[in-house]
Amino acid sequence: MLYPIMTESRNLTDLSGVWKFYLDDETKKVDVTKPLETNEIMAVPGSFNDQAVFSKIRNHAGTVWYERNFSIHKKLLDQRIVLRFGSVTHKAVVYINGKYVAEHQGGFTPFEVEINDFIISEKNRITVAVNNILDHTTLPVGNYIERKNEEGKIIRKVDENFDFFNYAGIHRPVKIYTTPKEYIKDIIITYDVEGNRARIYTDVKTIGDFDQVKVTILDKEWKEVSYSVGEKTENVVENLKFWQPMNAYLYTARVETYKDGELVDIYEEPFGIRTIEVKKGKFLINGKPFYFKGFGKHEDTYINGRGLNEAANVLDLNLFKWIGANSFRTSHYPYSEEMMRLADQQGIVVIDEVPAVGLYEGFGFNFNIEEEKANTWDRMGTKEAHEQVIKELIDRDKNYACVVMWSIANEPASHEKGAYEYFKPLVKLVKDLDPQKRPTTIVNIMMATPDKDLVYNLIDVISLNRYYGWYVQTGDLKAAEEALRKELKEWEKICPNKPIVFTELGADTISGFHAIDDIPFTEEYQVRYYQTNHKVFDEFKNVVGEQVWNFADFETKVGIQRVQGNKKGIFNRAREPKMISHVMRKRWINIPNFDYKK
Ligand code: GCB
């Protein structure tokens, strides 16, 4: 799916701003043919939860309504008019002028709909019903509970089967863009590289009848490098400039469609060229062994919640540069297109994750669940949702050079019977759909040790989330060190040719807590916890990366294991550094992006 941009043939309007808002408490039916009767307001994009102050809204489970008016410039009315949502969490039903136009399930991928047949020339009303219910058929997975109160009214609750707050609302920009009636629908870019020469293949999907499709490759200075004609074309680029980690170079494919000698539609797609290979326990980018330094993140800021916060995105990537990081994982859901485009421009390497989190019946920070009782793969009905998010994510992110690997799930019960059968077709789906055939991973949970994990044979890279010295061997770093070393030896033994990336490790740390001894939650403990882990990582040649948990403190569901949120950040939620950030900086600045381990 193309990102909406303005070109000579396309117009773009952003409907961000303050919308009307109504909390549906199910006492009366909302009549979409009339304007919403409400005085409440809500900023879009943004989660509604933290804007609302009152618990009734903050913790609401069910439907909320958003509404605003808009007009379309009369000169655009003969164009194809598309309404596009960057994301609505988790389900949206959209009406224009009281008529149903579209719906979409899945809170982290865009959707769009042509609205020509619904708009009227003067003033139009857009109404969106947003639902935040998660259950055992959705991704992420929620535990959905319904009960009746004394008056017989249904009270709904979603207990997150994951460790982040179930923020909801219109999270990403709402845009209206226009195209000509016959238009460019999609552009798929792949390439072969030989030395410093690349053959670039563009597959342009069009709707309508064109005499000619022209593809021009432009360099960073906007100089023409090559051009060719056809829906499926090949361009050769000599003196190739590679997209490199922390040193991005983006070309642009300018696609023009012509009819009767006239230019009809034009779209410009930036793209980088880099190769990826997984070989002999190494992760190669542009032929060289890459070392991942960085974070598992969240889209999580004060006030905006999970809503797009571009200033925070810029700040975060600048903090990456300060600390010497080169990568992140989009834990635990696809991030905004704005963030992906930023990562692509800035050379940040991304492990792109679908929102498959909570696929574990025993979730609850309980690492001692009796295995025979857990029955995840019989209980979860997420197959369809999982296929849908894979399709939508690859469709959206396929051309980004920054995306070097797909993560098909975070911490599923890969040690429980049924995991292999569940994941085998999904891994195949990813491989079939991805035009660039990137490597895949399934992020491994601590209980799925090498002797128990059932899916490692399906994937290219072993990704480990490990909390030795935190959830286990708490406060005993000597024992943690030994346990970690023992496990890594086992992984290297059973799959000597697969690289291992630590996709999580961390210790909750409250800024300002201090101790001389190894006392969890203090800044000193977080430092020593990481130093212990680093020592072991450096002993194993197949360990090709460390993405620590988490970049910043973040909001999560309440529980006695959480102190006003998850505090494992290297920075706190305001992005102020903890003591560990300086230690991490010293380490990472001295680790090169390539050839760290010979
Ligand atoms: C994990 C999860 C992550 C949690 C983290 C923690 O393994 O993948 O979502 O936030 O542990 O802090 O417990």
Coordinates of C-alpha atoms and ligand atoms in Angstrom, one line a residue, residues 162-164 298 329 332 357 363 365 367 410-411 443 445 465 467 470-471 504 508 549 554 562 566 568, ligand 1:
F162 CA 0.7 -8.7 27.4
D163 CA 2.7 -6.1 29.2
F164 CA 1.7 -2.8 27.8
H298 CA 7.1 1.0 22.4
R329 CA 12.5 -3.9 16.9
H332 CA 5.1 -5.5 19.8
V357 CA 1.8 -10.8 21.3
F363 CA 1.2 -14.9 30.5
F365 CA 5.1 -12.7 34.7
F367 CA 7.7 -18.2 35.0
N410 CA 6.8 -12.1 20.3
E411 CA 7.1 -14.8 23.0
V443 CA 11.0 -14.1 19.4
I445 CA 10.3 -16.7 25.5
N465 CA 14.2 -12.5 25.4
Y467 CA 15.9 -12.1 32.1
W470 CA 15.8 -10.2 37.0
Y471 CA 12.8 -12.6 36.8
E504 CA 15.2 -8.4 25.2
D508 CA 13.2 -2.5 36.2
W549 CA 14.4 -3.9 27.0
F554 CA 6.4 2.8 29.4
R562 CA 4.8 -2.9 38.0
N566 CA 7.3 -0.8 33.3
K568 CA 13.1 -1.2 32.4
Ligands
GCB1 C1 8.8 -9.7 28.0 C2 7.9 -9.1 27.0 C3 7.7 -7.6 27.1 C4 7.7 -7.3 28.6 C5 9.0 -7.7 29.2 C6 9.0 -7.4 30.7 O1 9.4 -10.8 27.9 O2 8.2 -9.5 25.7 O3 6.6 -7.2 26.5 O4 7.4 -5.9 28.8 O5 9.2 -9.0 29.1 O6 9.4 -6.3 31.1 O7 8.6 -8.2 31.5

